[in-house]
Short mmCIF file of N, CA and C in Angstrom, two decimals:
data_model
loop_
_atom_site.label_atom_id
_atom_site.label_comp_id
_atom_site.label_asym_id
_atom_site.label_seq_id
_atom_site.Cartn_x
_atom_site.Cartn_y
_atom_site.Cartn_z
N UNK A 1 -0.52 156.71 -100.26
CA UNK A 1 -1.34 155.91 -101.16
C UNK A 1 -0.57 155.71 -102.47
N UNK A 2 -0.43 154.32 -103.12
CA UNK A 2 0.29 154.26 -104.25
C UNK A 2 -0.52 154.80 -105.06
N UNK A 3 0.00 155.38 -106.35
CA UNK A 3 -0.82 155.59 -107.46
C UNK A 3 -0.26 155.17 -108.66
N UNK A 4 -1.33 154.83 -109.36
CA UNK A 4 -0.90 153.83 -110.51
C UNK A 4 -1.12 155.09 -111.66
N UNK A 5 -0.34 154.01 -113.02
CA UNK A 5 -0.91 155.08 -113.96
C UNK A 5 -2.05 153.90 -115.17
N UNK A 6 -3.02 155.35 -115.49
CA UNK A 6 -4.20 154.17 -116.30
C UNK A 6 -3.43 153.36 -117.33
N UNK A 7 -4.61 152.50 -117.23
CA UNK A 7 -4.54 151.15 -118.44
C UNK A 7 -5.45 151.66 -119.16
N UNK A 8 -4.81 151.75 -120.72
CA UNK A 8 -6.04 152.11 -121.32
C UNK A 8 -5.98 150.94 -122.68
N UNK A 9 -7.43 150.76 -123.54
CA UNK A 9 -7.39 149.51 -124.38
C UNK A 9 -8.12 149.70 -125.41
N UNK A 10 -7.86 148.85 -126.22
CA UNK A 10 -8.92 149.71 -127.35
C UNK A 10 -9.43 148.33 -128.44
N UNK A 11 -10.48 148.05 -129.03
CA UNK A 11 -10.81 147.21 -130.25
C UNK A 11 -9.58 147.47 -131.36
N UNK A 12 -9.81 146.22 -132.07
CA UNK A 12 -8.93 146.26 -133.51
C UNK A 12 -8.47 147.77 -134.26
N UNK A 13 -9.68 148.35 -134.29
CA UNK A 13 -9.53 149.29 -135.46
C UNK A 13 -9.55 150.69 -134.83
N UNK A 14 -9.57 150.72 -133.12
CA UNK A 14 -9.23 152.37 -132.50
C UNK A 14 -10.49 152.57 -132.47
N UNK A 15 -11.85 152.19 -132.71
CA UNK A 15 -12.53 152.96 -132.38
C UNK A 15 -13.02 153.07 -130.95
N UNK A 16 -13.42 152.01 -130.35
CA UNK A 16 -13.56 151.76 -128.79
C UNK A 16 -12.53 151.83 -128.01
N UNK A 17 -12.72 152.66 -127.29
CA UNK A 17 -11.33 153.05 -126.09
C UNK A 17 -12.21 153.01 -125.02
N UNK A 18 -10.98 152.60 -124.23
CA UNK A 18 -11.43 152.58 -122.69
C UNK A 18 -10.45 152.88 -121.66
N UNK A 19 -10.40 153.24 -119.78
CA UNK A 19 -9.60 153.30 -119.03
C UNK A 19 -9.52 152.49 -118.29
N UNK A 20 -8.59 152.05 -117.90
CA UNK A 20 -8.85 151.41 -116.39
C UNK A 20 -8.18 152.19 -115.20
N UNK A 21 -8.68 152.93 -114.04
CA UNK A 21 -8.01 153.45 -113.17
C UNK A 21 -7.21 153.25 -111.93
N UNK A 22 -7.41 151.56 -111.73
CA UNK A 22 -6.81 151.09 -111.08
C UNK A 22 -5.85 149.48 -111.62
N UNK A 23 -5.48 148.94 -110.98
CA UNK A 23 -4.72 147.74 -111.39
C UNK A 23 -5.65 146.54 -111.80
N UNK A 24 -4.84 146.19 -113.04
CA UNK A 24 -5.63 145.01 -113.26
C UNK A 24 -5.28 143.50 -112.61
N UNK A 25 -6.11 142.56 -112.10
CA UNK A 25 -5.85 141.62 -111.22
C UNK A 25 -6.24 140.17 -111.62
N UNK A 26 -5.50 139.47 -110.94
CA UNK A 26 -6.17 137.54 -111.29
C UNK A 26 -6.17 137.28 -113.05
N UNK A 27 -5.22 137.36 -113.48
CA UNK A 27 -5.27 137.20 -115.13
C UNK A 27 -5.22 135.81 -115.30
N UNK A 28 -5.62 135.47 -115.99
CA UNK A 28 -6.54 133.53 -115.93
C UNK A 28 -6.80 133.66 -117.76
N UNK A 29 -6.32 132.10 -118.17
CA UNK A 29 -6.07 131.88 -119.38
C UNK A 29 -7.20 130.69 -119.06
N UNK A 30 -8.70 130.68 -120.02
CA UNK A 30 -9.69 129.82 -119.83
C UNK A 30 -9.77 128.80 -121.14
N UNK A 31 -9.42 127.56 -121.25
CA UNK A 31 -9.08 126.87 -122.42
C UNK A 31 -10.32 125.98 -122.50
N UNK A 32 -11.31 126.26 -122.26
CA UNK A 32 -12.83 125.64 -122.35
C UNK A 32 -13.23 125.81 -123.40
N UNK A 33 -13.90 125.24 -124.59
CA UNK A 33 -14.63 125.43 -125.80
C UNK A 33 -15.25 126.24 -125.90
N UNK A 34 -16.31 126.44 -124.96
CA UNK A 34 -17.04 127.94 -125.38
C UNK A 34 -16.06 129.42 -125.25
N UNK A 35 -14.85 129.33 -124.56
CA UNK A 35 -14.30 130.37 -125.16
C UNK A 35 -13.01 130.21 -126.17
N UNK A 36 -12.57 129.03 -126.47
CA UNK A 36 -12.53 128.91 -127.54
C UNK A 36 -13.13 129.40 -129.13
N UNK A 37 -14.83 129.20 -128.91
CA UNK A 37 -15.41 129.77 -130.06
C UNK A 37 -15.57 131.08 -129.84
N UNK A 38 -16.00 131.29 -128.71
CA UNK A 38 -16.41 133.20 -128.40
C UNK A 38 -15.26 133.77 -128.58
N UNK A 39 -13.92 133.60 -128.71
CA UNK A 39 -12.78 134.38 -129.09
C UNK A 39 -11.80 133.83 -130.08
N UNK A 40 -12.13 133.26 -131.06
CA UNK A 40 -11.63 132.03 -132.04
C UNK A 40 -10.33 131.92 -131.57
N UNK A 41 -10.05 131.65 -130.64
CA UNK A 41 -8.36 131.61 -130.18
C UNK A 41 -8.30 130.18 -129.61
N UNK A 42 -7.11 129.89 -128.80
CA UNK A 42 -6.77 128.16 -128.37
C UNK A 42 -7.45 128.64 -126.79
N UNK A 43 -7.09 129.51 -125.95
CA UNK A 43 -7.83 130.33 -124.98
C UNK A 43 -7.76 131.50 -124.78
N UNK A 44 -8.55 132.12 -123.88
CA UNK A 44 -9.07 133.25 -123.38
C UNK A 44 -7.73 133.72 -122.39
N UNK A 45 -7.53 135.16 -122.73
CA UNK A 45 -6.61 135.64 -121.75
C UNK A 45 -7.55 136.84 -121.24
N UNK A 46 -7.82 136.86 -119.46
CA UNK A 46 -8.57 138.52 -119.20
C UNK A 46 -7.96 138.35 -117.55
N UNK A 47 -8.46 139.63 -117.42
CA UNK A 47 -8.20 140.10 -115.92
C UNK A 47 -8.85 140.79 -115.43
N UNK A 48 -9.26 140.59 -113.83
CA UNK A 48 -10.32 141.30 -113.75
C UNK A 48 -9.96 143.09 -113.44
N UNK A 49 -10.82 143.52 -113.42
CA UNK A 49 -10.87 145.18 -113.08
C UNK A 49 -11.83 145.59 -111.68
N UNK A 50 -11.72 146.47 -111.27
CA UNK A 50 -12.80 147.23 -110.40
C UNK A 50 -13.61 148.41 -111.05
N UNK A 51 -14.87 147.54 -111.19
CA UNK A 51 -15.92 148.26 -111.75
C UNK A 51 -16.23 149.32 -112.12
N UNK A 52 -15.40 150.13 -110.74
CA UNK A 52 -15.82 151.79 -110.85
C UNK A 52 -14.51 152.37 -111.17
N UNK A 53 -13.39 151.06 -111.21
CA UNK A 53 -12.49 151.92 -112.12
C UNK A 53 -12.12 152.07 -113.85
N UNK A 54 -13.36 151.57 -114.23
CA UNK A 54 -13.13 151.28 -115.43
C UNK A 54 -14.26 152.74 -116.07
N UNK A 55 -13.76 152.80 -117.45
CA UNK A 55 -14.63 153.78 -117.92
C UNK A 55 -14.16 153.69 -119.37
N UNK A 56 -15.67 153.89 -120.33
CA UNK A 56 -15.50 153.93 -122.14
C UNK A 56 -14.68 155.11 -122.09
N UNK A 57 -14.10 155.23 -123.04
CA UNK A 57 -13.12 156.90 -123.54
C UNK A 57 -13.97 157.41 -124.78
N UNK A 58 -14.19 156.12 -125.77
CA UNK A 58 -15.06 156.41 -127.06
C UNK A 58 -15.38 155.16 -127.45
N UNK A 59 -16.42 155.91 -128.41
CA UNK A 59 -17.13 154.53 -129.42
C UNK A 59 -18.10 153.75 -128.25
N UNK A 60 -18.19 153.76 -127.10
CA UNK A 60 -19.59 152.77 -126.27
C UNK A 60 -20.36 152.56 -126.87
N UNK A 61 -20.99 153.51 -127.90
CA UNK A 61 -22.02 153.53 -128.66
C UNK A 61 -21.84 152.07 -129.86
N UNK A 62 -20.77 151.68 -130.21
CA UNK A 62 -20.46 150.48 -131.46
C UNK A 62 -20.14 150.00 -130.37
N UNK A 63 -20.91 149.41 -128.78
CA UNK A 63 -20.57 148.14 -128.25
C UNK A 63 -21.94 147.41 -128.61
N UNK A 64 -21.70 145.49 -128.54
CA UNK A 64 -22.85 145.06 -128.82
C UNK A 64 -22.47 144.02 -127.61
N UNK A 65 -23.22 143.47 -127.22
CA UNK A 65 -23.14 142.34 -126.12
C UNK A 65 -24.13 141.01 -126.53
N UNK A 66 -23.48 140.36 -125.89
CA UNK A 66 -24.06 138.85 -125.86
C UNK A 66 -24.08 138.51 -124.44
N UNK A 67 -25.40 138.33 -124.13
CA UNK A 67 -25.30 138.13 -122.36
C UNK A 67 -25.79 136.65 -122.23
N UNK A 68 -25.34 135.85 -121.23
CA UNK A 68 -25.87 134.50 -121.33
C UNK A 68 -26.73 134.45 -120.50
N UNK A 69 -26.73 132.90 -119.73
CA UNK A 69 -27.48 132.85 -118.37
C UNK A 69 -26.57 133.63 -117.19
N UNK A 70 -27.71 134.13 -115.96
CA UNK A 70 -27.31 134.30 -114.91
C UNK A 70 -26.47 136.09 -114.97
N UNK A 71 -27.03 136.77 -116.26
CA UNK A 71 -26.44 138.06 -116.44
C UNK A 71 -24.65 138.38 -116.73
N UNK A 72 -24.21 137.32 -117.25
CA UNK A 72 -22.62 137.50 -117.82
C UNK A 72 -22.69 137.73 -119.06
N UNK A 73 -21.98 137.99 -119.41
CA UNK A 73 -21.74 138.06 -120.68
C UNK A 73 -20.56 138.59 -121.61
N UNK A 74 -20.49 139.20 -122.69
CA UNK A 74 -19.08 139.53 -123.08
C UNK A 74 -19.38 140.94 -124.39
N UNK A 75 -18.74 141.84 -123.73
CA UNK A 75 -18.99 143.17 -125.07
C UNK A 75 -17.77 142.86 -125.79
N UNK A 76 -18.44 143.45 -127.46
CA UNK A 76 -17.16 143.69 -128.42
C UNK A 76 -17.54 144.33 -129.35
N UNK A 77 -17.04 145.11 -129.87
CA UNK A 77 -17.10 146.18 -131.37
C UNK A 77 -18.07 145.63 -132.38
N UNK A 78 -19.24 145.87 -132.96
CA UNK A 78 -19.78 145.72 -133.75
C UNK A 78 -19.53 145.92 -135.06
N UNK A 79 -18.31 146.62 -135.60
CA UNK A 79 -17.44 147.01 -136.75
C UNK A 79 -16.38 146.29 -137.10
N UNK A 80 -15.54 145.76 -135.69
CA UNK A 80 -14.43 144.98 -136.35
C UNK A 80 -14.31 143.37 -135.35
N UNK A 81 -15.38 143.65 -134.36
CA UNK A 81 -15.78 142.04 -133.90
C UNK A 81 -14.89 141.58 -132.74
N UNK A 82 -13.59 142.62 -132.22
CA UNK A 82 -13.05 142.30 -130.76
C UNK A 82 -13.73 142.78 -130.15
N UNK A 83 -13.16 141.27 -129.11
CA UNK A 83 -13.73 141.24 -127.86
C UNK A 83 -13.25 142.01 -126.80
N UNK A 84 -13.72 143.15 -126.10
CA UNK A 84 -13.12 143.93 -125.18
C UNK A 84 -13.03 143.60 -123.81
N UNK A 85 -14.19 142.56 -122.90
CA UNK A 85 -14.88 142.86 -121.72
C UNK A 85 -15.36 141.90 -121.83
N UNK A 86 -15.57 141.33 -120.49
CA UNK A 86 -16.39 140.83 -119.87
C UNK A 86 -17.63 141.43 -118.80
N UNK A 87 -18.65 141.29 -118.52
CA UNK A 87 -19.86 141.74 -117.90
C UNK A 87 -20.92 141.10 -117.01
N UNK A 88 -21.26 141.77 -115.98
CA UNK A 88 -22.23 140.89 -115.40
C UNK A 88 -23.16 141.96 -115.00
N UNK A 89 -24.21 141.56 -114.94
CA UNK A 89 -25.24 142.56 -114.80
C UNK A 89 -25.12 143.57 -115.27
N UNK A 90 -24.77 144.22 -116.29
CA UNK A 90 -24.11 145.48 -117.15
C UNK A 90 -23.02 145.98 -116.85
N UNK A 91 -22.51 145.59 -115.79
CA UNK A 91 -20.88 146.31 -115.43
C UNK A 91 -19.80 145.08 -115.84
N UNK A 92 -18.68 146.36 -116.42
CA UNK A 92 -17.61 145.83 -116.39
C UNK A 92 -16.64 145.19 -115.38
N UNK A 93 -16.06 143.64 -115.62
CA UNK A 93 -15.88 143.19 -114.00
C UNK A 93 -14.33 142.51 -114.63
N UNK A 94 -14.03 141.97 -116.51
CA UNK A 94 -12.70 141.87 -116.53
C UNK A 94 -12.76 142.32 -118.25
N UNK A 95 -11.23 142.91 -118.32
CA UNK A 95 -10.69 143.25 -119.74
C UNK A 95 -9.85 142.20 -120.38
N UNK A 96 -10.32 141.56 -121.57
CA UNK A 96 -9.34 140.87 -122.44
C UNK A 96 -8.19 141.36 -122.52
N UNK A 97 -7.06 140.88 -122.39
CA UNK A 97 -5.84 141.06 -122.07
C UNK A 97 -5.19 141.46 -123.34
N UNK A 98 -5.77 141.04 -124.11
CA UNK A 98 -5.49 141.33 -126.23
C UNK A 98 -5.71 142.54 -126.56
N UNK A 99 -7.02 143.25 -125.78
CA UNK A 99 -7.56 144.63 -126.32
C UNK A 99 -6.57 145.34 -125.11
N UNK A 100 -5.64 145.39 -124.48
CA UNK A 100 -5.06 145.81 -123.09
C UNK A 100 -3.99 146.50 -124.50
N UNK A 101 -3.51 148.00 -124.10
CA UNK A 101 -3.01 148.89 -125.06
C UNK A 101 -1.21 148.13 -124.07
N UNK A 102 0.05 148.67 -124.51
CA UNK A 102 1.37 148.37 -123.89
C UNK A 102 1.28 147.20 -123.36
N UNK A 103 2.39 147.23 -121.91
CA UNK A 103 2.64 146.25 -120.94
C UNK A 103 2.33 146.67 -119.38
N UNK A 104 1.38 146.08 -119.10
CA UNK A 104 0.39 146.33 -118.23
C UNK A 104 1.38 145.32 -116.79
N UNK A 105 1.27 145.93 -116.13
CA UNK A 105 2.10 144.96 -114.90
C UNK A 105 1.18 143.71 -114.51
N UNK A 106 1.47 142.35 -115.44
CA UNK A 106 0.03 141.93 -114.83
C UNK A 106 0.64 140.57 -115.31
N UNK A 107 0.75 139.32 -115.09
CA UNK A 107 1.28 137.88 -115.79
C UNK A 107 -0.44 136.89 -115.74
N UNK A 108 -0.88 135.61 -116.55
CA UNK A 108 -1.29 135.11 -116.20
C UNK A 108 -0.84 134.18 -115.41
N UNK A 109 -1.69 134.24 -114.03
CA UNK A 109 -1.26 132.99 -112.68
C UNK A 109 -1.82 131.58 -113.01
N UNK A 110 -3.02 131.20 -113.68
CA UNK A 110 -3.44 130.27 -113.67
C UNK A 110 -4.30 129.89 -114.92
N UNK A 111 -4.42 128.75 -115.49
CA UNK A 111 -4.56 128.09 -116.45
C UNK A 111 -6.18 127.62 -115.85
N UNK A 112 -7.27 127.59 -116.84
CA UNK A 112 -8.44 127.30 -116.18
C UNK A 112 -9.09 126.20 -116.89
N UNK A 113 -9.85 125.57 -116.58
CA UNK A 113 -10.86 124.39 -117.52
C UNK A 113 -9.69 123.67 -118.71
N UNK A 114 -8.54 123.20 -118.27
CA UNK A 114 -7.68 123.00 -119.45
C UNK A 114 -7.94 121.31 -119.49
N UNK A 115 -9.24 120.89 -118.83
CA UNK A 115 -9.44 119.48 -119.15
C UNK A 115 -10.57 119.37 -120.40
N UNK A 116 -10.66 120.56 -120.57
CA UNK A 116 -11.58 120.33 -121.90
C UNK A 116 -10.57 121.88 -122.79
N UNK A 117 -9.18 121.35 -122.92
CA UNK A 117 -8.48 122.50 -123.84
C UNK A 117 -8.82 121.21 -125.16
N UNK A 118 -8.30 121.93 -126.38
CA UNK A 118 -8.15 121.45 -127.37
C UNK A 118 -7.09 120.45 -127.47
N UNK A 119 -7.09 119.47 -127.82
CA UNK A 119 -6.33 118.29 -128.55
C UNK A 119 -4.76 119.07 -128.72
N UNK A 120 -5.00 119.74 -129.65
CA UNK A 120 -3.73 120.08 -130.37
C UNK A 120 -3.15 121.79 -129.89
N UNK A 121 -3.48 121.82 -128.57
CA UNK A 121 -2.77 122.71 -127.60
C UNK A 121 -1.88 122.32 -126.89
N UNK A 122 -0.38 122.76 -126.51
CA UNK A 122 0.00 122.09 -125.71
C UNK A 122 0.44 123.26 -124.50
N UNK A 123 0.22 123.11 -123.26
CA UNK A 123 0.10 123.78 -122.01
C UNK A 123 1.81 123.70 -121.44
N UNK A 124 2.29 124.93 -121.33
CA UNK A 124 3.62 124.76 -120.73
C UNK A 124 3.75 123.54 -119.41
N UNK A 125 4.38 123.46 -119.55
CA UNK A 125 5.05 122.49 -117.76
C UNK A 125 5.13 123.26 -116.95
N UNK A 126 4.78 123.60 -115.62
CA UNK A 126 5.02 124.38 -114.43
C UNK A 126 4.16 125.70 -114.30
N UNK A 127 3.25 125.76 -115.12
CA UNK A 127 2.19 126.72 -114.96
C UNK A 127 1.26 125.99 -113.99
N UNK A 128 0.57 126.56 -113.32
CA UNK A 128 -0.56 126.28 -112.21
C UNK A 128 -1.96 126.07 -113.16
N UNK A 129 -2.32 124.80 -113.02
CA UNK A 129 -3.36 124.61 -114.41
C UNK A 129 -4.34 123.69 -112.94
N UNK A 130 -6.12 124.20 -113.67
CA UNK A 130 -7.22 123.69 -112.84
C UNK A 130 -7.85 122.22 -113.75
N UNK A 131 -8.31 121.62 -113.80
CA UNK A 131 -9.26 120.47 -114.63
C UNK A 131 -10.54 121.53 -114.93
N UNK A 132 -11.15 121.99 -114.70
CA UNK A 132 -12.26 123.03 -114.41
C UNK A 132 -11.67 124.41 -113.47
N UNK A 133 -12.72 125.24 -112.91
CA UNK A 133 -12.44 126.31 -112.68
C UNK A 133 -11.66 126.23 -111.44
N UNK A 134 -10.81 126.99 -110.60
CA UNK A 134 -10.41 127.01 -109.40
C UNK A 134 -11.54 126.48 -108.67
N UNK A 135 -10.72 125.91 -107.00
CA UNK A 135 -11.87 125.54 -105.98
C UNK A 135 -12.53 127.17 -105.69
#
């Protein structure tokens, strides 16, 4: 059995830590407006995790969430305002690639919703890019 070693990640200011115990997977850069504003960035970089390999280290307690429709949503530090996670039905399902501590063996494969990226982004040549989400 291979064994990996953890990913661990943390908010701006160290207080929220977390593990991941297995590999992180499918890293996807989402250039859609709403995460545009939910992460004031040009897009979203995350990857997903396996649920039960993920676990808080500290600070869970300064998480706050914003859940939308359909039980998704996104946790982040109530003190310094990064975004850590993504969520669905209360479990963790991907980690922002920003709060990801080192160099995690992991590239983004695919470019997502980049038909509604910003104007004044410009998208490398030869990256694998969707109009909207994958089929």
């Amino acid at each position: 059995m291979e064994e990996f070693m953890p990913i661990t990640g943390e908010c701006f200011y160290g207080d929220i830590q977390y593990r991941v115990s297995g590999k992180l997977r499918d890293a996807k850069s989402c250039h859609c407006s709403r995460c545009r504003k939910a992460f004031s960035v040009q897009a979203s970089a995350s990857a997903f995790v396996d649920p039960n390999e993920f676990e808080w280290l500290s600070g869970e307690s300064l998480l706050t969430s914003f859940i939308g429709k359909y039980g998704y949503g996104l946790q982040f530090c109530k003190n310094c305002g990064s975004t850590l996670c993504t969520i669905h039905n209360g479990k963790v399902f991907q980690v922002t690639l920003g709060s990801v501590n080192g160099s995690p063996d992991i590239e983004i494969s695919q470019h997502i919703f980049v038909g509604s990226k910003a104007n004044w982004e410009v998208i490398p040549k030869g990256v694998l890019q969707f109009h909207e989400g994958p089929e």
